[in-house]
mmCIF file of C-alpha atoms and ligand atoms in Angstrom:
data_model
loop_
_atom_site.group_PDB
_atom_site.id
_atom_site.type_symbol
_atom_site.label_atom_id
_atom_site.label_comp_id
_atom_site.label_asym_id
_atom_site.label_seq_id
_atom_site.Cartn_x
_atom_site.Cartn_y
_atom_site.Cartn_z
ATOM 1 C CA UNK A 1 97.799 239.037 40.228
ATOM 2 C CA UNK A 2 99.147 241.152 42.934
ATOM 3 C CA UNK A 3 101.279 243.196 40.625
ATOM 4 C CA UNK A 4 98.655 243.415 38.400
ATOM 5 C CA UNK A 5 96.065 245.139 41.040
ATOM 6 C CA UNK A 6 99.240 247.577 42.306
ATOM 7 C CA UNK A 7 99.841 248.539 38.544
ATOM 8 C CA UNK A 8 95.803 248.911 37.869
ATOM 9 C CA UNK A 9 95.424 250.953 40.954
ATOM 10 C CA UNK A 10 98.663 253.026 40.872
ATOM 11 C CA UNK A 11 97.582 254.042 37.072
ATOM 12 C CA UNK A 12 94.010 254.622 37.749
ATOM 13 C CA UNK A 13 94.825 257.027 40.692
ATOM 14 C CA UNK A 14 97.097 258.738 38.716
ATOM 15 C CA UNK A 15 95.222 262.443 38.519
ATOM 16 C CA UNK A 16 96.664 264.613 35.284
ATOM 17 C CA UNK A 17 96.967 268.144 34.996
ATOM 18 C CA UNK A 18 96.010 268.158 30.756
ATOM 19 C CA UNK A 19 95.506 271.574 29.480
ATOM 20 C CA UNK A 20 91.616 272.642 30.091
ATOM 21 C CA UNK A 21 91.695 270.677 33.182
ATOM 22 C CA UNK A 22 94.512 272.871 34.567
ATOM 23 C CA UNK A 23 93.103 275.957 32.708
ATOM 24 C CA UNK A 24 89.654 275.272 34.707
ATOM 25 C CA UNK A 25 91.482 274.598 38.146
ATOM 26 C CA UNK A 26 93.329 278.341 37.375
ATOM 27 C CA UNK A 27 89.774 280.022 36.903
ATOM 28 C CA UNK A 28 88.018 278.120 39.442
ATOM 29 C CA UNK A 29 91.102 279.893 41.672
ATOM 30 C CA UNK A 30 90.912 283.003 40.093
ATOM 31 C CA UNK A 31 86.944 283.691 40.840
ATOM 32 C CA UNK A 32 88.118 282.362 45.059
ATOM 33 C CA UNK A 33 91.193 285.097 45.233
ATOM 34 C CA UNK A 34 88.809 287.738 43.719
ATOM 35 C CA UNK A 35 86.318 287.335 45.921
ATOM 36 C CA UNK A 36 88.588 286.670 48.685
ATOM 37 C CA UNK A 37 90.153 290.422 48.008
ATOM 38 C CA UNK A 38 87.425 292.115 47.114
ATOM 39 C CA UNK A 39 84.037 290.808 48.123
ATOM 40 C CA UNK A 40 82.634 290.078 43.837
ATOM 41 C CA UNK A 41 81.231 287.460 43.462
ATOM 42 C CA UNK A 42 81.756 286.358 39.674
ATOM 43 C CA UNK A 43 80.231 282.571 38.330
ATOM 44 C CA UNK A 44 81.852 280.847 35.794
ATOM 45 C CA UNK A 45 79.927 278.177 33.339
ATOM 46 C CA UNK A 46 81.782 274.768 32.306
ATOM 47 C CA UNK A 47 80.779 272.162 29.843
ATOM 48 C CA UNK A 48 81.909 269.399 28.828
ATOM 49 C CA UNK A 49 80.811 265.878 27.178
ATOM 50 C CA UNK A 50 80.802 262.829 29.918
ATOM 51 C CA UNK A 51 83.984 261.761 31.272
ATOM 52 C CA UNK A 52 85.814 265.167 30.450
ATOM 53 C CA UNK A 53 86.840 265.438 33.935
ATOM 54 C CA UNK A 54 84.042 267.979 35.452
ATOM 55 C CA UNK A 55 83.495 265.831 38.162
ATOM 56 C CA UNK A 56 86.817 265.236 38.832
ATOM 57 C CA UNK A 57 87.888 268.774 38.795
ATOM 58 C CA UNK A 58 85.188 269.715 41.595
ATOM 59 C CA UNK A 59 87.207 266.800 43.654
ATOM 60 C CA UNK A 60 90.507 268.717 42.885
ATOM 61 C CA UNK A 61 88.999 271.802 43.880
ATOM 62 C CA UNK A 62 87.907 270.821 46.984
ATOM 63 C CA UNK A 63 91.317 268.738 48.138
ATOM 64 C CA UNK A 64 92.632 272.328 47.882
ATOM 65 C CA UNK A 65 89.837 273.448 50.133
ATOM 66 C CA UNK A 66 89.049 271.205 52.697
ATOM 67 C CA UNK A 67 86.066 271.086 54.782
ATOM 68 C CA UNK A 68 87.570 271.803 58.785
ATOM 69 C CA UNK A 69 86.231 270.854 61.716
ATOM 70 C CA UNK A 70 85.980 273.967 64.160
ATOM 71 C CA UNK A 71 84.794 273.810 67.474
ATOM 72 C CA UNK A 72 81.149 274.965 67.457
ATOM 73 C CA UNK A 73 81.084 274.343 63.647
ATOM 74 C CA UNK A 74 82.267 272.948 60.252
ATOM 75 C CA UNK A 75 84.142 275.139 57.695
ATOM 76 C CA UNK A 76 83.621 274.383 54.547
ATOM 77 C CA UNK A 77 84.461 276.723 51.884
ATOM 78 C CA UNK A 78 83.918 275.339 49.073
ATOM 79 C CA UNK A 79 80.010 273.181 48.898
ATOM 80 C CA UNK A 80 79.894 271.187 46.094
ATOM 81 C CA UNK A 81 76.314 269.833 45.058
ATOM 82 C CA UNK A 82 75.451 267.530 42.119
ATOM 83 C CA UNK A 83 72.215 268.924 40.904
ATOM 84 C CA UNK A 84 69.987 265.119 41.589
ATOM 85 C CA UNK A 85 68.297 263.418 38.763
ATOM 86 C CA UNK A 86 65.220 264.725 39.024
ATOM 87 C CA UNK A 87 65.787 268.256 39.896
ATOM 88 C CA UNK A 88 63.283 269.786 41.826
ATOM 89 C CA UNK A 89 63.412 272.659 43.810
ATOM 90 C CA UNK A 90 62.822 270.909 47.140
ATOM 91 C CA UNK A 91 65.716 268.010 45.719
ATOM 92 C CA UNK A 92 68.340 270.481 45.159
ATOM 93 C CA UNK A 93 67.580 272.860 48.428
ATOM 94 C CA UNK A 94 67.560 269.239 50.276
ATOM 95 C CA UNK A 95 70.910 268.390 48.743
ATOM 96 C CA UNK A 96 72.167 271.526 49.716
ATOM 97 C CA UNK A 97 71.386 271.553 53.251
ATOM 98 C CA UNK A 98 72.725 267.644 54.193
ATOM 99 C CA UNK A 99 76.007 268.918 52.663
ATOM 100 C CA UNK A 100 75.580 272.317 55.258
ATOM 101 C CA UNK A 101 75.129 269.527 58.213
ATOM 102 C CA UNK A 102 71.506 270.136 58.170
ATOM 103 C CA UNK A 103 70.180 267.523 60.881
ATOM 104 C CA UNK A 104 67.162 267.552 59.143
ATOM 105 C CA UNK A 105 67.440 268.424 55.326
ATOM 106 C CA UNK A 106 63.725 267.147 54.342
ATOM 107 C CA UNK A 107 62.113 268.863 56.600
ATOM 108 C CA UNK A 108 59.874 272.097 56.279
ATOM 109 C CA UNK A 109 58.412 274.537 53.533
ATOM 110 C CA UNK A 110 60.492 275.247 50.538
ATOM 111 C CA UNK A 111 60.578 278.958 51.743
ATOM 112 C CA UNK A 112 62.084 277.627 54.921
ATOM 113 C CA UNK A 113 64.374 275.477 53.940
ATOM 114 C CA UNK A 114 65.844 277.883 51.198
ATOM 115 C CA UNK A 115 66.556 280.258 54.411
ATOM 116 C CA UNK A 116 68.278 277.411 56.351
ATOM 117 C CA UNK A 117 70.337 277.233 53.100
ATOM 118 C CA UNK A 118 71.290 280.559 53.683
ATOM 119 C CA UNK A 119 71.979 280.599 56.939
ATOM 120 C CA UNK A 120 74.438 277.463 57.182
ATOM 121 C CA UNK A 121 75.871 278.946 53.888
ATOM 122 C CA UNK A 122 76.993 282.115 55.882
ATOM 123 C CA UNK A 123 77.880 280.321 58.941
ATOM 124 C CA UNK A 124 79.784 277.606 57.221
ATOM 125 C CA UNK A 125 81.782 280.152 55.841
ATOM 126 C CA UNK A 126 81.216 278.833 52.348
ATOM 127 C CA UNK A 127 83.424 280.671 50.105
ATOM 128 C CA UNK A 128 82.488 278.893 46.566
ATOM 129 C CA UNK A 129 79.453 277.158 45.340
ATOM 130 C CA UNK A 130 80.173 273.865 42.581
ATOM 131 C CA UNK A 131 76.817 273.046 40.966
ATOM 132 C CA UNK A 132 77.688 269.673 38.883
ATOM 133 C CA UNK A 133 75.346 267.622 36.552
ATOM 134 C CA UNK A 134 73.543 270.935 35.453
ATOM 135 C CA UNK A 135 71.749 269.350 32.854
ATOM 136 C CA UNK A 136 69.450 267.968 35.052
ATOM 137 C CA UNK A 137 67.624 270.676 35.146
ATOM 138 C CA UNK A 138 67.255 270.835 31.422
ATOM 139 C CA UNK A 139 66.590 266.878 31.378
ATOM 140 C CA UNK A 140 62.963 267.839 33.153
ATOM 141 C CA UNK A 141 61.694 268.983 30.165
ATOM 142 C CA UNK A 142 58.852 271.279 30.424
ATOM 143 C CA UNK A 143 60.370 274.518 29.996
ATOM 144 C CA UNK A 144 58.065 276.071 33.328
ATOM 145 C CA UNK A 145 60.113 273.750 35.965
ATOM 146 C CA UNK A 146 63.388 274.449 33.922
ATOM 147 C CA UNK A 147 62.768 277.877 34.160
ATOM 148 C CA UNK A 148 61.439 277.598 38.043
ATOM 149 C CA UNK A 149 64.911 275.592 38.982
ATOM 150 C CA UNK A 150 66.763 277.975 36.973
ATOM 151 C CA UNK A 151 65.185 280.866 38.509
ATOM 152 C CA UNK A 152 65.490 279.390 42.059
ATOM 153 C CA UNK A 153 69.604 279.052 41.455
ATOM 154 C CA UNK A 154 69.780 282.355 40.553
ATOM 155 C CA UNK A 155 68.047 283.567 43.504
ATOM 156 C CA UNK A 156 70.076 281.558 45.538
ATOM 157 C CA UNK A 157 73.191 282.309 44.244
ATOM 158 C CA UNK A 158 72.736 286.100 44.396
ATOM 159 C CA UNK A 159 71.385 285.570 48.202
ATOM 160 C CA UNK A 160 74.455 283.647 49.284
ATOM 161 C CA UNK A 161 76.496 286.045 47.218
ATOM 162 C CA UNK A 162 79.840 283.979 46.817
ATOM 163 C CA UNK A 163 81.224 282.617 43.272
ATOM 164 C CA UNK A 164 78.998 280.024 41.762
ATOM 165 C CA UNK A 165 80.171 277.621 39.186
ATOM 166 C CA UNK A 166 77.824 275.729 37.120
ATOM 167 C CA UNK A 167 79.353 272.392 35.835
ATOM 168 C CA UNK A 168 77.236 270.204 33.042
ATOM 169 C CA UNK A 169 77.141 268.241 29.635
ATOM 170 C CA UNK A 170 77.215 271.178 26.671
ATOM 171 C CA UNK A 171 73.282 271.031 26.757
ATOM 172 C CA UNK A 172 73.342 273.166 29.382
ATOM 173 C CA UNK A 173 73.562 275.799 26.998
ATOM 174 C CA UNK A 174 70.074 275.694 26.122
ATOM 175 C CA UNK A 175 68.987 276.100 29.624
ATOM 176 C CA UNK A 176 70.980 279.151 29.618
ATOM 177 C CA UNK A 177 68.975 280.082 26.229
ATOM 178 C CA UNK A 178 65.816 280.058 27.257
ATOM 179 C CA UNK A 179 66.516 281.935 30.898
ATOM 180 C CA UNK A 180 67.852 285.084 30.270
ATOM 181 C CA UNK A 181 68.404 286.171 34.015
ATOM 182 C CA UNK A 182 70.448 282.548 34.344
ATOM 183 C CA UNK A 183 72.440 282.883 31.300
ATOM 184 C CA UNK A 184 73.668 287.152 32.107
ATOM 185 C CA UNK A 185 75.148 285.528 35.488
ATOM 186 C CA UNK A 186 77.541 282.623 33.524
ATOM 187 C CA UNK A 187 78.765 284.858 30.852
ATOM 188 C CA UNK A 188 82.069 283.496 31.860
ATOM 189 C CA UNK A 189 82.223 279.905 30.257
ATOM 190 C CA UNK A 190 85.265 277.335 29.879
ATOM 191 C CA UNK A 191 84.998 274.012 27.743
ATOM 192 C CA UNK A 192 86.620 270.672 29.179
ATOM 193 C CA UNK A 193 87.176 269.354 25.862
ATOM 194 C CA UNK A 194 90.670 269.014 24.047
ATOM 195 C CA UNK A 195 91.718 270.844 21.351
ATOM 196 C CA UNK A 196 91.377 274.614 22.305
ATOM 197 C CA UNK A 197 94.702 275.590 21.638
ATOM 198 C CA UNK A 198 95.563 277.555 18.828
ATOM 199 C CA UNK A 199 98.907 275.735 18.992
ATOM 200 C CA UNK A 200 98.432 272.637 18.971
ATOM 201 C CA UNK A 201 95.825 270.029 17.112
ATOM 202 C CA UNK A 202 93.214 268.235 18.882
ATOM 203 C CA UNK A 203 95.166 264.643 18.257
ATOM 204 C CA UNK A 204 98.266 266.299 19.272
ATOM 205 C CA UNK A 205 96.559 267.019 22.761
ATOM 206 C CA UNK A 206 95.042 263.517 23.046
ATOM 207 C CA UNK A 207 98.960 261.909 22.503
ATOM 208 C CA UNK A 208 100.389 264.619 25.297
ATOM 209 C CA UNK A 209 97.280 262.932 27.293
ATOM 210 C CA UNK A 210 98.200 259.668 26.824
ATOM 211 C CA UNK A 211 102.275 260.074 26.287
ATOM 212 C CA UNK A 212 101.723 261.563 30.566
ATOM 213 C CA UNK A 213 99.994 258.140 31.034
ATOM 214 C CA UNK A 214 102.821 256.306 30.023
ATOM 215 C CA UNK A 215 105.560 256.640 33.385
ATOM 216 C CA UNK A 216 102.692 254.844 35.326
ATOM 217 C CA UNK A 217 102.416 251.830 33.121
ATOM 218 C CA UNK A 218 104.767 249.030 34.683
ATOM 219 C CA UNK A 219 105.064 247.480 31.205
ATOM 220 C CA UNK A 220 106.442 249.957 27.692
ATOM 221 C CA UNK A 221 104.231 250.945 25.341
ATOM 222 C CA UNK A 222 105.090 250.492 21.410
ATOM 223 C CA UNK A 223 103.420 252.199 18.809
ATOM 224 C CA UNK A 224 103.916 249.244 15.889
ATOM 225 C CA UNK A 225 103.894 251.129 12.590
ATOM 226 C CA UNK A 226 102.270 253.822 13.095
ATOM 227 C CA UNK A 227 104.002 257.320 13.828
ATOM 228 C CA UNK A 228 103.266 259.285 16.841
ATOM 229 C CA UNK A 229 101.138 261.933 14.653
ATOM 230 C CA UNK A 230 99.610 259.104 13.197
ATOM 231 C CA UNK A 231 98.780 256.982 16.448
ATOM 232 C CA UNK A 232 97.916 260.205 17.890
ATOM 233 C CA UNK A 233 95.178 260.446 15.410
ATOM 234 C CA UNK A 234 93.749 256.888 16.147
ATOM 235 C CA UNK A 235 93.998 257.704 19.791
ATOM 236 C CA UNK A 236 91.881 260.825 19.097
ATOM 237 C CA UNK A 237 89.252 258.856 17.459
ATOM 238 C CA UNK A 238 89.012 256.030 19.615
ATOM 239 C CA UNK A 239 88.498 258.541 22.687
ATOM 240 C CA UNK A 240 87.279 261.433 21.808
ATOM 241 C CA UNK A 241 89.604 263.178 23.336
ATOM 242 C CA UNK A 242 88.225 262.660 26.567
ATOM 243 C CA UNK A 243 90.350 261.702 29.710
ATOM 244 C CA UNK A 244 87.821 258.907 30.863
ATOM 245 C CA UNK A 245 88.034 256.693 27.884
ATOM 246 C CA UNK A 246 91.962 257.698 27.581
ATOM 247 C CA UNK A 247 92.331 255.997 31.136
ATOM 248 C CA UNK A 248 89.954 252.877 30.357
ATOM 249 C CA UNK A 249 91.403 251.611 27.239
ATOM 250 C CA UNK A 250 95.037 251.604 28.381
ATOM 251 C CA UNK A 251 94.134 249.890 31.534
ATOM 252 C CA UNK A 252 92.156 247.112 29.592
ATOM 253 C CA UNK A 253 95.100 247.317 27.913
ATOM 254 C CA UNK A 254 97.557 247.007 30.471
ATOM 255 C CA UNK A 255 94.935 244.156 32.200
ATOM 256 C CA UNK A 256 95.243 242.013 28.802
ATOM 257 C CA UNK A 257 99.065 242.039 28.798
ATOM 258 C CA UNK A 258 99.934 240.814 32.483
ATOM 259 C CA UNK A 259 97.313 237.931 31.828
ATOM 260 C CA UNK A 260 98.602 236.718 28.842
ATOM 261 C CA UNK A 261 102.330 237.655 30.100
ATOM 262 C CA UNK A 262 102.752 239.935 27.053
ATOM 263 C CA UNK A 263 106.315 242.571 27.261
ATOM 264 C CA UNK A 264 104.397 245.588 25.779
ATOM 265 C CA UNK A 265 101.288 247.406 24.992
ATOM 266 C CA UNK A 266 100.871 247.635 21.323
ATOM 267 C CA UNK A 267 98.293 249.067 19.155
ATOM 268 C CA UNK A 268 97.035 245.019 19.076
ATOM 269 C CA UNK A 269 96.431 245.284 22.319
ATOM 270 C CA UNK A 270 94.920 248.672 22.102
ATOM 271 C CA UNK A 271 92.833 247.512 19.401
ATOM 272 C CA UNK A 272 91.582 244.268 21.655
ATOM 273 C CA UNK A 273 90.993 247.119 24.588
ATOM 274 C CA UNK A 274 88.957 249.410 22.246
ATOM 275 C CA UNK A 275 86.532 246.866 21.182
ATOM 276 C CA UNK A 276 86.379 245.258 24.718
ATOM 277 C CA UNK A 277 85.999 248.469 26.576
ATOM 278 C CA UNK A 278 84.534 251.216 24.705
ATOM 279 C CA UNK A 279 82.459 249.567 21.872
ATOM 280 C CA UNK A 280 82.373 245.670 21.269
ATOM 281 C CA UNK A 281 80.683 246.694 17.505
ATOM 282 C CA UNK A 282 84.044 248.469 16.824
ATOM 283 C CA UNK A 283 85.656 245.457 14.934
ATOM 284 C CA UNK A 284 87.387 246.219 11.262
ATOM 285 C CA UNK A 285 86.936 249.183 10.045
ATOM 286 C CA UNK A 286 85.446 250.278 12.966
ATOM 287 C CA UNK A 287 88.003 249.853 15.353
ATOM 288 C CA UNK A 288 90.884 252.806 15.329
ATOM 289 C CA UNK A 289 93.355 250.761 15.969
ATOM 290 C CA UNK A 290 92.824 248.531 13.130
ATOM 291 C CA UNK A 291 94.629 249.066 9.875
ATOM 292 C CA UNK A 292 91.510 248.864 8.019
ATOM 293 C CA UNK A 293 90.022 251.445 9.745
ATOM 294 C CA UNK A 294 88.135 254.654 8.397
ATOM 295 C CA UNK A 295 89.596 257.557 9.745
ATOM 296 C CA UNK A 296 86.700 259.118 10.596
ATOM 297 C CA UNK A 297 84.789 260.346 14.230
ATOM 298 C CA UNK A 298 82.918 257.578 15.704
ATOM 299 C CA UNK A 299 79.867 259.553 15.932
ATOM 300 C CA UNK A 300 77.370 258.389 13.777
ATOM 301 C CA UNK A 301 74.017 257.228 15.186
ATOM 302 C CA UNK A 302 74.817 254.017 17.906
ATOM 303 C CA UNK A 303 78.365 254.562 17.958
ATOM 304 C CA UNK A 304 80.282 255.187 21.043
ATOM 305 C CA UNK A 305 80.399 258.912 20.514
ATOM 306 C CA UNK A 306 77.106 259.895 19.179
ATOM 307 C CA UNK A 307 76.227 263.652 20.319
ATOM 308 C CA UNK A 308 73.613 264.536 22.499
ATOM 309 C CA UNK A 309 73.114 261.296 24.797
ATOM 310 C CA UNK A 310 73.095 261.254 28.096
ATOM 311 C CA UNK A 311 75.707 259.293 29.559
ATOM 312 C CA UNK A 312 77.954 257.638 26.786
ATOM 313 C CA UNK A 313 77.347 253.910 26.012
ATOM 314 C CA UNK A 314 80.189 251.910 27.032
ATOM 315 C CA UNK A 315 80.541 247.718 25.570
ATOM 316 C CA UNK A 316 77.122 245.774 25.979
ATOM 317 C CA UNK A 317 74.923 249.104 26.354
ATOM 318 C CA UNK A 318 76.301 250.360 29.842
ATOM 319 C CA UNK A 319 76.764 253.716 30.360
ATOM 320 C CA UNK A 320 79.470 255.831 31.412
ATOM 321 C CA UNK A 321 79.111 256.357 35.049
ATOM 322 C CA UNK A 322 81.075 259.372 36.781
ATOM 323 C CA UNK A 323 83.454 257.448 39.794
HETATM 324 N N1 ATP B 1 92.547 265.064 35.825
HETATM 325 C C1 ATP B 1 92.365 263.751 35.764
HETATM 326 N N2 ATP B 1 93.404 262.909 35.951
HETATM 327 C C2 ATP B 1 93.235 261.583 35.877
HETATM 328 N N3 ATP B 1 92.072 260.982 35.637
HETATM 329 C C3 ATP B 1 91.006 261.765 35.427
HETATM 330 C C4 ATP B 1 91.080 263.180 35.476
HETATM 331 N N4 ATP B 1 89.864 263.693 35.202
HETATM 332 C C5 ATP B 1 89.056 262.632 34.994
HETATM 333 N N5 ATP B 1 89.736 261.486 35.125
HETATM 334 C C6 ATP B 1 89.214 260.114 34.936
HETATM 335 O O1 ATP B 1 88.087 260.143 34.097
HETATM 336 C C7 ATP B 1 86.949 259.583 34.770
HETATM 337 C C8 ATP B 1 85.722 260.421 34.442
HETATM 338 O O2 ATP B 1 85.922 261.725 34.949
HETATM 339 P P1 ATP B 1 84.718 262.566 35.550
HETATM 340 O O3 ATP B 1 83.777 261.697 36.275
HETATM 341 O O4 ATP B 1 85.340 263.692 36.290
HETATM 342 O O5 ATP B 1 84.041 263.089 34.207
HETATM 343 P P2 ATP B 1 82.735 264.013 34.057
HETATM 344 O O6 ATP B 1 83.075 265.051 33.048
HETATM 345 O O7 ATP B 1 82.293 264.474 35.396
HETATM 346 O O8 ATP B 1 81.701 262.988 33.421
HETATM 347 P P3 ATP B 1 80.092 263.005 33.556
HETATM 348 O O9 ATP B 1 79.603 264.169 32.716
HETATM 349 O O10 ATP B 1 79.676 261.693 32.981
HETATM 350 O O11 ATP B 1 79.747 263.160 35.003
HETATM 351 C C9 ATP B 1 87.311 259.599 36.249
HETATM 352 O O12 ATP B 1 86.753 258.520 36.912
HETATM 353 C C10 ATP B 1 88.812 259.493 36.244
HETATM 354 O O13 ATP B 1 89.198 258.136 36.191
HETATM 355 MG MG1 MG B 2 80.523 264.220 36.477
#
């Protein structure tokens, strides 16, 4: 058991550099030097479907940037807010200013605490503004409030005047659609998803994911009959491409061999893993791993990667929950 937990932790701490992940980190570094050198302040917009690693790039960004304890003050150069679920003006100022150290973030008129926003901004030395879970501002629905919170960012990030990325689900592009003055400051926009590269295929990108996996498993891996290209593909379709469910079906995986004190992970035990971890419907010919199965993206109404819903289903109708 005690191996077990060392092997489950040491593999799900492993943090991967995979090619939009280390193509966002460059940006994200790009928009700090310029302003850094020059005094611009230029935003950048990235989407990306749930578990693409938005989340965990912000965490990356600010390990390279940590906050520092100064005498009279914090420095913290980089303030990272996740916009909360229901994003109000007062929610998101309030979130701000308990990050800045605010003693008291609740308290006072919108107007005032905006300026205390400000304020700590400047003395705080904040150098780089991460706005995650954007589309909570969409998810409000009335267009007025969207517009109002929109509006109120914009404001905000003009006043503070440092680089402001905005991180969200690829909805967020129709908040940027119906506020102009929003969507002419994130012109700039990166996607988290695999398969960008003119080079390479989408499934090819999903294996290189997985194949850097591989060193931190303690037991090998065997592919069974299928050909990398070919397990590649079922990979692809069994993830999505997307670093989250990558991770949690080899560690089911890797959980199902040391109990049943198995040698290697094979595409049985990938196929037990799929159904147990990312959709318990995905038996047969639904299940990638499965010779029977239909070669096709699993994202047809109620399967695991149906567009447009917030927060992908995971076995017995959880949801995928950012760590
Ligand atoms: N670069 C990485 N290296 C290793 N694991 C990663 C990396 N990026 C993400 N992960 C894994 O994927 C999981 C989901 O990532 P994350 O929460 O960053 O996704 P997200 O895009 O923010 O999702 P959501 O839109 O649901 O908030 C993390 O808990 C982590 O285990
Ligand atoms: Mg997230």
């Amino acid at each position: 058991m005690h191996t077990l937990h060392t092997a489950l932790n040491r593999f799900n701490n492993a943090h991967l550099s995979f090619p939009p992940f280390a193509r966002a980190l460059h940006e994200i570094d790009g928009l700090l030097q310029m302003y850094r050198e020059t005094g611009l302040a230029e935003n950048l917009l990235i989407l990306g479907e749930s578990g693409t690693g938005k989340t965990t790039l912000c965490q990356a960004v600010i390990q390279q940037h940590p906050r520092r304890a100064l005498q009279e003050r914090d420095w913290l150069p980089v303030l990272y807010i996740p916009i909360p679920p229901a994003a109000t003006i007062a929610g998101v100022t309030e979130a701000m200013l308990s990050k800045l150290g605010d003693p008291a973030p609740g308290k006072g008129t919108i107007s005032a605490k905006t300026a205390r926003v400000f304020k700590l901004a400047r003395g705080c030395g904040v150098e780089l503004i991460l706005l995650d879970e954007a589309q909570h501002i969409q998810d409000r629905g009335q267009l007025p409030t969207q517009y109002m919170v929109g509006d109120w960012l914009k404001g905000m990030a003009d006043e503070i005047g440092v680089p402001t990325v905005l991180l969200g689900l690829p909805r967020v592009d129709s908040l940027l659609r119906v506020n102009e003055q929003l969507r002419r400051r994130f012109t700039r926009r990166l996607c988290m998803n695999l398969g960008q590269n003119e080079g390479s295929s989408i499934e090819t990108e999903c294996f290189q994911l997985f194949a850097s996996l591989i060193p931190s498993l303690p037991v090998p891996l065997r592919f069974g009959n299928y050909d990398w290209e070919e397990f590649g593909q079922r990979l692809y379709y069994a993830t999505d491409g997307r670093i989250a469910y990558v991770k949690s079906l080899l560690s089911a995986a890797l959980r199902w061999v040391v109990q049943r004190n198995l040698e290697a992970i094979t595409p049985e035990e990938l196929e037990a893993a799929f159904a147990c971890e990312i959709w318990s419907a995905g038996i047969g010919a639904l299940n990638p791993f499965n010779e029977k199965f239909e070669f096709r993206p699993l994202t047809r109404a109620g399967e695991p990667f149906e567009r447009g819903i917030p927060g992908m289903p995971l076995k017995g109708g959880k949801r995928h929950v950012a760590a």
